Amino acid sequence: MGLTSNTVLALAVAAGVLLFAATVYLWPRLSGRTWRAMLGRIGLLLATQLAIFAAVGLAANQSFSFYGSWADLFGKETSVGKVVDHSLSSKDIKVVDKQKLDVPGGAQPQVGGQILKVSITGEKSKITSPGYVWLPPEYFQPQHKEANFPASVVLTGYPGTAENLIKGLNYPMTAFKQAKAGKMKPMILVMLRPTVAPPRDTECVDIPGGPQTETFFAQDLPQAIQSTFRVGKKPENMGFIGNSTGGYCALKIAAHYPQTFGAAAGLSAYYEAPNDATTGNLFQGDESLRKRADILHSMERKQPSGTSFLVTSSEQGEPNLEDTRKFIKLVKSPDRVSSIILDSGGHNFNTWRREIPPMLVWMSNRIQA
């Protein structure tokens, strides 16, 4: 039973419930002042708290994918990574591993698609970042061997990992199922985290004298995708998706680069770069850079060009509802805006998993091969 197994989680929850019930039932018998009674009480309390702690920890690990196995948890996973030479590599994107989707026949790419673990290097920014690329089954099928595909960049939040987009938010599996059901067109997903200079949170900003993160995501990454995979070079060929910090990046970069991205979806996005211990001094006192990083300010001045935006929030549980409504009002035709406003939902994976399926369908209707 693996660390991320539902069975392990269920056993931990059951143990916590049973130990709590046993504590309540046995407490009167252990109410004496003898050393045995005292040790019994201490033992029951410790065992109950450990079981509850284990259940909470296992649930958190399943949601955020901190550790993938027991060996990983206890620091026993020390095997050195392998470098694999693949024909899909290019000068900008190096493929270092391949993964199959857990579906019947998934070992064959033309049936289950393929997830590539990659290292992406920006020509202008000189930034190198790890990530994953989902190639749908159709990409490998003989009848589509000359066809181009739409592609979307997908960013997680800060300080998340790219693996969260696969294991926690299920992007490849969701895209596979939606396409197989005929709800969306097959789409390439390029999945990264926004943290390209860890541990610093650069907020997808070109920092004076620091990491040129906006250049990486807005210029280097699209160029790398288009030169490596069968993706067109027009804005209607590429989208940008993200949650939390990734959502902020998606909306901001699509607003700044409508010539590159035809659509953007911000799940639980905020609209202004924070200034805290994780970001440091992003703008070095340059007020024009600070305003550029303010999405609402940028949308007020954006020349409409036909970009499509999708924003999400919740009536209860999300802090971005008011700014999301402001953003919607600022979008001017021929730009278009859509929204998903849940009745309730927090800033978490469960909320985003409810929004990702309809968002992918929306994105599929906004970008094309």
Short mmCIF file of C-alpha atoms in Angstrom, two decimals:
data_model
loop_
_atom_site.label_atom_id
_atom_site.label_comp_id
_atom_site.label_asym_id
_atom_site.label_seq_id
_atom_site.Cartn_x
_atom_site.Cartn_y
_atom_site.Cartn_z
CA MET A 1 0.00 0.00 0.00
CA GLY A 2 1.64 3.19 -1.24
CA LEU A 3 1.88 6.47 0.62
CA THR A 4 -0.69 8.09 -1.69
CA SER A 5 -3.05 5.10 -1.61
CA ASN A 6 -6.68 5.77 -0.65
CA THR A 7 -6.57 2.53 1.35
CA VAL A 8 -3.79 3.85 3.58
CA LEU A 9 -5.72 7.08 4.14
CA ALA A 10 -8.92 5.16 4.94
CA LEU A 11 -7.07 2.94 7.45
CA ALA A 12 -5.57 5.99 9.17
CA VAL A 13 -8.99 7.64 9.45
CA ALA A 14 -10.54 4.40 10.73
CA ALA A 15 -7.74 4.02 13.30
CA GLY A 16 -8.31 7.57 14.54
CA VAL A 17 -12.06 7.01 14.90
CA LEU A 18 -11.64 3.65 16.67
CA LEU A 19 -9.00 4.97 19.06
CA PHE A 20 -11.16 7.98 19.89
CA ALA A 21 -14.10 5.66 20.63
CA ALA A 22 -11.86 3.37 22.71
CA THR A 23 -10.59 6.36 24.71
CA VAL A 24 -14.13 7.49 25.52
CA TYR A 25 -15.21 3.93 26.41
CA LEU A 26 -12.18 3.01 28.54
CA TRP A 27 -11.67 6.35 30.29
CA PRO A 28 -13.81 5.48 33.37
CA ARG A 29 -11.82 2.28 33.88
CA LEU A 30 -8.56 4.23 33.71
CA SER A 31 -9.63 7.00 36.07
CA GLY A 32 -7.64 5.71 39.04
CA ARG A 33 -4.34 7.09 40.37
CA THR A 34 -2.35 3.92 39.93
CA TRP A 35 0.62 3.97 37.58
CA ARG A 36 -1.10 1.49 35.29
CA ALA A 37 -4.17 3.69 34.95
CA MET A 38 -2.00 6.74 34.26
CA LEU A 39 0.05 4.91 31.64
CA GLY A 40 -3.18 3.68 30.05
CA ARG A 41 -4.57 7.20 29.75
CA ILE A 42 -1.30 8.53 28.35
CA GLY A 43 -1.08 5.66 25.87
CA LEU A 44 -4.63 6.11 24.59
CA LEU A 45 -4.24 9.89 24.20
CA LEU A 46 -0.93 9.57 22.36
CA ALA A 47 -2.19 6.80 20.08
CA THR A 48 -5.35 8.76 19.23
CA GLN A 49 -3.44 11.96 18.47
CA LEU A 50 -0.87 10.10 16.36
CA ALA A 51 -3.65 8.45 14.33
CA ILE A 52 -5.39 11.78 13.76
CA PHE A 53 -2.07 13.45 12.87
CA ALA A 54 -1.30 10.64 10.40
CA ALA A 55 -4.74 10.93 8.76
CA VAL A 56 -4.44 14.70 8.36
CA GLY A 57 -0.88 14.37 7.05
CA LEU A 58 -1.84 11.69 4.53
CA ALA A 59 -4.79 13.76 3.32
CA ALA A 60 -2.60 16.85 2.92
CA ASN A 61 0.02 14.82 1.06
CA GLN A 62 -2.60 13.50 -1.35
CA SER A 63 -3.85 17.01 -2.05
CA PHE A 64 -0.49 18.70 -2.49
CA SER A 65 1.76 15.78 -3.56
CA PHE A 66 4.60 16.60 -1.16
CA TYR A 67 5.90 13.00 -1.19
CA GLY A 68 5.27 10.33 -3.80
CA SER A 69 6.24 7.22 -1.83
CA TRP A 70 7.29 5.91 1.59
CA ALA A 71 10.91 5.93 0.40
CA ASP A 72 10.55 9.56 -0.61
CA LEU A 73 9.02 10.44 2.79
CA PHE A 74 11.84 8.81 4.77
CA GLY A 75 14.62 10.11 2.53
CA LYS A 76 15.43 6.68 1.09
CA GLU A 77 14.79 7.73 -2.52
CA THR A 78 18.36 8.50 -3.58
CA SER A 79 18.58 6.98 -7.05
CA VAL A 80 20.21 9.32 -9.56
CA GLY A 81 18.02 10.66 -12.34
CA LYS A 82 18.52 9.39 -15.87
CA VAL A 83 19.09 11.42 -19.01
CA VAL A 84 17.24 10.02 -22.01
CA ASP A 85 17.89 11.15 -25.58
CA HIS A 86 14.62 11.53 -27.48
CA SER A 87 13.79 12.65 -30.97
CA LEU A 88 11.29 15.13 -29.58
CA SER A 89 14.08 17.18 -27.98
CA SER A 90 15.22 20.45 -29.51
CA LYS A 91 17.85 23.04 -28.65
CA ASP A 92 15.39 24.73 -26.27
CA ILE A 93 13.52 21.73 -24.82
CA LYS A 94 15.34 18.62 -23.63
CA VAL A 95 13.30 15.51 -22.88
CA VAL A 96 14.70 13.68 -19.85
CA ASP A 97 11.99 11.07 -19.27
CA LYS A 98 8.67 9.74 -20.55
CA GLN A 99 5.56 8.69 -18.63
CA LYS A 100 2.42 6.90 -19.74
CA LEU A 101 -1.10 7.75 -18.73
CA ASP A 102 -2.79 5.19 -16.50
CA VAL A 103 -5.47 4.14 -18.99
CA PRO A 104 -6.10 0.85 -20.81
CA GLY A 105 -3.47 0.53 -23.54
CA GLY A 106 -1.71 3.60 -22.19
CA ALA A 107 1.74 2.11 -22.86
CA GLN A 108 1.13 2.93 -26.54
CA PRO A 109 1.34 6.70 -27.11
CA GLN A 110 -1.20 6.55 -29.95
CA VAL A 111 -3.71 5.13 -27.41
CA GLY A 112 -2.90 6.89 -24.12
CA GLY A 113 -0.83 9.86 -25.21
CA GLN A 114 2.43 10.64 -23.46
CA ILE A 115 3.76 12.85 -20.66
CA LEU A 116 7.28 14.13 -21.28
CA LYS A 117 9.46 15.33 -18.44
CA VAL A 118 11.45 18.20 -19.90
CA SER A 119 14.00 20.89 -19.21
CA ILE A 120 13.28 24.17 -20.99
CA THR A 121 15.91 26.84 -21.61
CA GLY A 122 15.00 30.37 -22.64
CA GLU A 123 17.08 31.86 -25.43
CA LYS A 124 16.59 35.48 -24.35
CA SER A 125 16.08 35.13 -20.60
CA LYS A 126 18.76 32.44 -20.13
CA ILE A 127 16.41 30.81 -17.62
CA THR A 128 16.21 27.01 -17.44
CA SER A 129 13.14 25.48 -15.85
CA PRO A 130 11.86 21.89 -15.44
CA GLY A 131 8.38 20.99 -16.57
CA TYR A 132 6.13 18.45 -18.24
CA VAL A 133 4.50 18.27 -21.67
CA TRP A 134 1.29 16.34 -22.30
CA LEU A 135 0.99 15.11 -25.89
CA PRO A 136 -2.49 13.70 -26.65
CA PRO A 137 -2.90 10.30 -28.39
CA GLU A 138 -3.82 11.97 -31.68
CA TYR A 139 -0.34 13.54 -31.82
CA PHE A 140 1.11 10.05 -32.43
CA GLN A 141 -1.58 8.62 -34.69
CA PRO A 142 -0.57 8.12 -38.35
CA GLN A 143 -3.59 9.96 -39.73
CA HIS A 144 -2.54 13.10 -37.83
CA LYS A 145 1.23 12.88 -38.35
CA GLU A 146 1.33 16.14 -40.34
CA ALA A 147 -1.32 17.98 -38.31
CA ASN A 148 -0.68 20.91 -35.99
CA PHE A 149 -2.23 21.02 -32.51
CA PRO A 150 -3.32 23.86 -30.22
CA ALA A 151 -1.17 24.25 -27.11
CA SER A 152 -1.65 25.81 -23.70
CA VAL A 153 0.93 26.75 -21.11
CA VAL A 154 -0.29 25.65 -17.66
CA LEU A 155 1.18 27.12 -14.46
CA THR A 156 0.62 26.03 -10.88
CA GLY A 157 0.70 28.44 -7.95
CA TYR A 158 3.57 29.48 -5.70
CA PRO A 159 5.36 27.57 -4.20
CA GLY A 160 3.86 24.60 -6.04
CA THR A 161 5.57 22.09 -8.26
CA ALA A 162 4.86 21.10 -11.85
CA GLU A 163 4.05 17.58 -10.60
CA ASN A 164 1.01 19.03 -8.82
CA LEU A 165 -0.54 19.73 -12.22
CA ILE A 166 -0.34 16.02 -13.05
CA LYS A 167 -0.92 14.29 -9.70
CA GLY A 168 -2.98 16.86 -7.82
CA LEU A 169 -4.96 18.68 -10.51
CA ASN A 170 -5.06 15.82 -13.05
CA TYR A 171 -4.61 17.98 -16.15
CA PRO A 172 -3.47 15.23 -18.57
CA MET A 173 -6.14 12.75 -17.45
CA THR A 174 -8.85 15.40 -17.56
CA ALA A 175 -7.81 16.53 -21.04
CA PHE A 176 -7.68 12.89 -22.20
CA LYS A 177 -11.19 12.13 -20.91
CA GLN A 178 -12.69 15.38 -22.20
CA ALA A 179 -11.25 14.82 -25.68
CA LYS A 180 -12.30 11.16 -25.74
CA ALA A 181 -15.85 12.22 -24.83
CA GLY A 182 -15.83 14.71 -27.69
CA LYS A 183 -16.15 17.73 -25.39
CA MET A 184 -12.85 19.33 -26.45
CA LYS A 185 -10.27 19.11 -29.20
CA PRO A 186 -6.96 17.35 -28.47
CA MET A 187 -4.57 19.88 -26.97
CA ILE A 188 -0.89 19.96 -26.00
CA LEU A 189 -0.33 21.07 -22.39
CA VAL A 190 3.02 22.51 -21.30
CA MET A 191 3.01 22.36 -17.51
CA LEU A 192 5.43 24.32 -15.30
CA ARG A 193 5.60 26.17 -12.02
CA PRO A 194 5.96 29.97 -12.05
CA THR A 195 8.97 29.74 -9.72
CA VAL A 196 11.87 29.79 -12.19
CA ALA A 197 14.38 31.17 -9.66
CA PRO A 198 13.55 29.19 -6.49
CA PRO A 199 12.89 29.94 -3.74
CA ARG A 200 12.11 33.48 -4.89
CA ASP A 201 8.59 34.26 -6.06
CA THR A 202 9.24 36.38 -9.14
CA GLU A 203 5.53 36.83 -10.04
CA CYS A 204 6.29 36.46 -13.78
CA VAL A 205 8.02 39.86 -13.73
CA ASP A 206 11.20 40.97 -15.49
CA ILE A 207 13.10 42.05 -12.38
CA PRO A 208 15.69 44.81 -12.94
CA GLY A 209 19.05 43.15 -12.48
CA GLY A 210 17.30 39.84 -11.71
CA PRO A 211 15.47 36.95 -13.39
CA GLN A 212 13.67 37.93 -16.60
CA THR A 213 10.66 35.78 -15.84
CA GLU A 214 8.11 37.55 -18.04
CA THR A 215 10.47 37.26 -21.01
CA PHE A 216 10.84 33.54 -20.32
CA PHE A 217 7.10 32.81 -20.25
CA ALA A 218 5.95 35.33 -22.85
CA GLN A 219 8.69 35.00 -25.46
CA ASP A 220 11.13 32.13 -24.86
CA LEU A 221 8.59 29.48 -23.90
CA PRO A 222 6.22 29.98 -26.88
CA GLN A 223 9.19 29.96 -29.24
CA ALA A 224 10.50 26.74 -27.67
CA ILE A 225 7.08 25.07 -27.92
CA GLN A 226 6.57 26.07 -31.54
CA SER A 227 10.05 24.97 -32.60
CA THR A 228 9.79 21.58 -30.86
CA PHE A 229 6.20 20.47 -31.36
CA ARG A 230 3.63 20.79 -34.13
CA VAL A 231 2.14 24.05 -32.91
CA GLY A 232 1.32 27.10 -35.03
CA LYS A 233 2.76 30.58 -34.46
CA LYS A 234 -0.45 32.62 -34.42
CA PRO A 235 -2.20 33.79 -31.23
CA GLU A 236 -5.19 31.58 -31.96
CA ASN A 237 -2.84 28.58 -31.66
CA MET A 238 -1.80 29.16 -28.03
CA GLY A 239 -3.48 29.63 -24.67
CA PHE A 240 -2.27 30.33 -21.14
CA ILE A 241 -3.77 28.71 -18.02
CA GLY A 242 -2.93 29.00 -14.34
CA ASN A 243 -4.22 28.80 -10.79
CA SER A 244 -3.44 31.32 -8.02
CA THR A 245 -0.03 32.84 -8.89
CA GLY A 246 -0.16 30.93 -12.16
CA GLY A 247 -3.57 32.48 -12.87
CA TYR A 248 -2.18 35.96 -12.24
CA CYS A 249 0.66 35.19 -14.66
CA ALA A 250 -1.71 33.82 -17.32
CA LEU A 251 -4.00 36.85 -17.34
CA LYS A 252 -1.17 39.36 -17.17
CA ILE A 253 0.95 37.85 -19.93
CA ALA A 254 -2.03 37.36 -22.25
CA ALA A 255 -2.95 41.02 -21.69
CA HIS A 256 0.63 42.12 -22.46
CA TYR A 257 1.21 39.73 -25.38
CA PRO A 258 -2.02 39.38 -27.40
CA GLN A 259 0.14 38.72 -30.47
CA THR A 260 1.27 35.45 -28.84
CA PHE A 261 -1.63 34.16 -26.72
CA GLY A 262 -5.18 34.16 -28.00
CA ALA A 263 -6.80 33.06 -24.74
CA ALA A 264 -6.04 32.96 -21.02
CA ALA A 265 -7.73 31.35 -18.02
CA GLY A 266 -7.00 32.50 -14.47
CA LEU A 267 -8.32 30.14 -11.80
CA SER A 268 -8.51 31.98 -8.45
CA ALA A 269 -6.18 34.58 -9.91
CA TYR A 270 -5.23 37.73 -8.08
CA TYR A 271 -4.65 40.93 -10.04
CA GLU A 272 -1.65 42.69 -8.54
CA ALA A 273 1.81 41.37 -7.68
CA PRO A 274 2.36 41.08 -3.91
CA ASN A 275 5.30 42.69 -2.17
CA ASP A 276 6.51 40.45 0.65
CA ALA A 277 9.42 38.38 1.92
CA THR A 278 8.98 35.78 -0.84
CA THR A 279 9.07 38.31 -3.70
CA GLY A 280 11.69 40.75 -2.49
CA ASN A 281 11.86 44.11 -4.26
CA LEU A 282 10.40 43.21 -7.66
CA PHE A 283 10.39 46.66 -9.23
CA GLN A 284 13.41 48.38 -7.69
CA GLY A 285 11.39 51.56 -7.20
CA ASP A 286 10.30 51.76 -10.85
CA GLU A 287 6.65 52.87 -10.72
CA SER A 288 6.06 52.09 -14.41
CA LEU A 289 7.05 48.44 -13.82
CA ARG A 290 4.74 48.24 -10.80
CA LYS A 291 1.81 49.53 -12.84
CA ARG A 292 2.63 47.13 -15.67
CA ALA A 293 2.33 44.25 -13.21
CA ASP A 294 -1.13 45.46 -12.11
CA ILE A 295 -3.58 43.54 -14.32
CA LEU A 296 -6.52 45.89 -13.77
CA HIS A 297 -4.30 48.86 -14.69
CA SER A 298 -3.11 47.00 -17.80
CA MET A 299 -6.66 46.09 -18.86
CA GLU A 300 -7.76 49.72 -18.59
CA ARG A 301 -5.12 50.59 -21.19
CA LYS A 302 -5.14 47.44 -23.31
CA GLN A 303 -5.93 47.90 -26.98
CA PRO A 304 -8.65 45.29 -27.65
CA SER A 305 -7.41 42.69 -30.13
CA GLY A 306 -9.72 39.69 -29.82
CA THR A 307 -8.11 38.03 -26.80
CA SER A 308 -10.40 35.73 -24.79
CA PHE A 309 -10.23 35.66 -20.99
CA LEU A 310 -11.76 33.30 -18.43
CA VAL A 311 -11.71 34.19 -14.72
CA THR A 312 -12.97 32.21 -11.73
CA SER A 313 -13.97 32.94 -8.15
CA SER A 314 -16.53 31.96 -5.50
CA GLU A 315 -19.32 33.87 -3.79
CA GLN A 316 -17.98 32.50 -0.51
CA GLY A 317 -14.41 31.43 0.25
CA GLU A 318 -12.36 33.32 -2.35
CA PRO A 319 -10.74 36.70 -1.63
CA ASN A 320 -10.58 37.74 -5.29
CA LEU A 321 -14.31 38.08 -6.04
CA GLU A 322 -14.45 41.89 -6.04
CA ASP A 323 -11.38 42.27 -8.26
CA THR A 324 -12.65 39.53 -10.56
CA ARG A 325 -15.84 41.52 -11.13
CA LYS A 326 -13.75 44.62 -11.80
CA PHE A 327 -11.71 42.69 -14.36
CA ILE A 328 -14.86 41.51 -16.15
CA LYS A 329 -16.08 45.09 -16.50
CA LEU A 330 -12.74 46.24 -17.93
CA VAL A 331 -12.74 43.82 -20.88
CA LYS A 332 -13.66 45.68 -24.07
CA SER A 333 -14.81 44.22 -27.39
CA PRO A 334 -13.48 42.61 -29.52
CA ASP A 335 -11.79 41.05 -26.47
CA ARG A 336 -14.11 38.59 -24.76
CA VAL A 337 -14.49 37.51 -21.14
CA SER A 338 -16.17 34.51 -19.50
CA SER A 339 -16.34 33.49 -15.86
CA ILE A 340 -16.96 30.62 -13.49
CA ILE A 341 -18.33 31.86 -10.16
CA LEU A 342 -18.99 29.03 -7.70
CA ASP A 343 -21.43 29.40 -4.82
CA SER A 344 -18.61 28.47 -2.45
CA GLY A 345 -15.07 27.25 -2.78
CA GLY A 346 -11.75 28.02 -1.18
CA HIS A 347 -8.33 28.74 -2.62
CA ASN A 348 -7.45 25.06 -2.96
CA PHE A 349 -7.09 22.03 -5.21
CA ASN A 350 -10.64 20.84 -4.65
CA THR A 351 -12.02 24.12 -6.01
CA TRP A 352 -9.72 24.07 -9.04
CA ARG A 353 -10.56 20.45 -9.84
CA ARG A 354 -14.21 21.57 -10.12
CA GLU A 355 -13.24 24.33 -12.56
CA ILE A 356 -10.66 22.60 -14.77
CA PRO A 357 -13.01 20.40 -16.89
CA PRO A 358 -15.28 23.26 -18.06
CA MET A 359 -12.26 25.55 -18.39
CA LEU A 360 -10.52 23.12 -20.77
CA VAL A 361 -13.68 22.90 -22.88
CA TRP A 362 -13.80 26.71 -22.96
CA MET A 363 -10.11 26.91 -23.92
CA SER A 364 -10.64 24.35 -26.67
CA ASN A 365 -13.32 26.60 -28.16
CA ARG A 366 -11.02 29.63 -28.06
CA ILE A 367 -7.80 28.27 -29.56
CA GLN A 368 -7.28 26.03 -32.57
CA ALA A 369 -4.61 24.15 -34.50
#
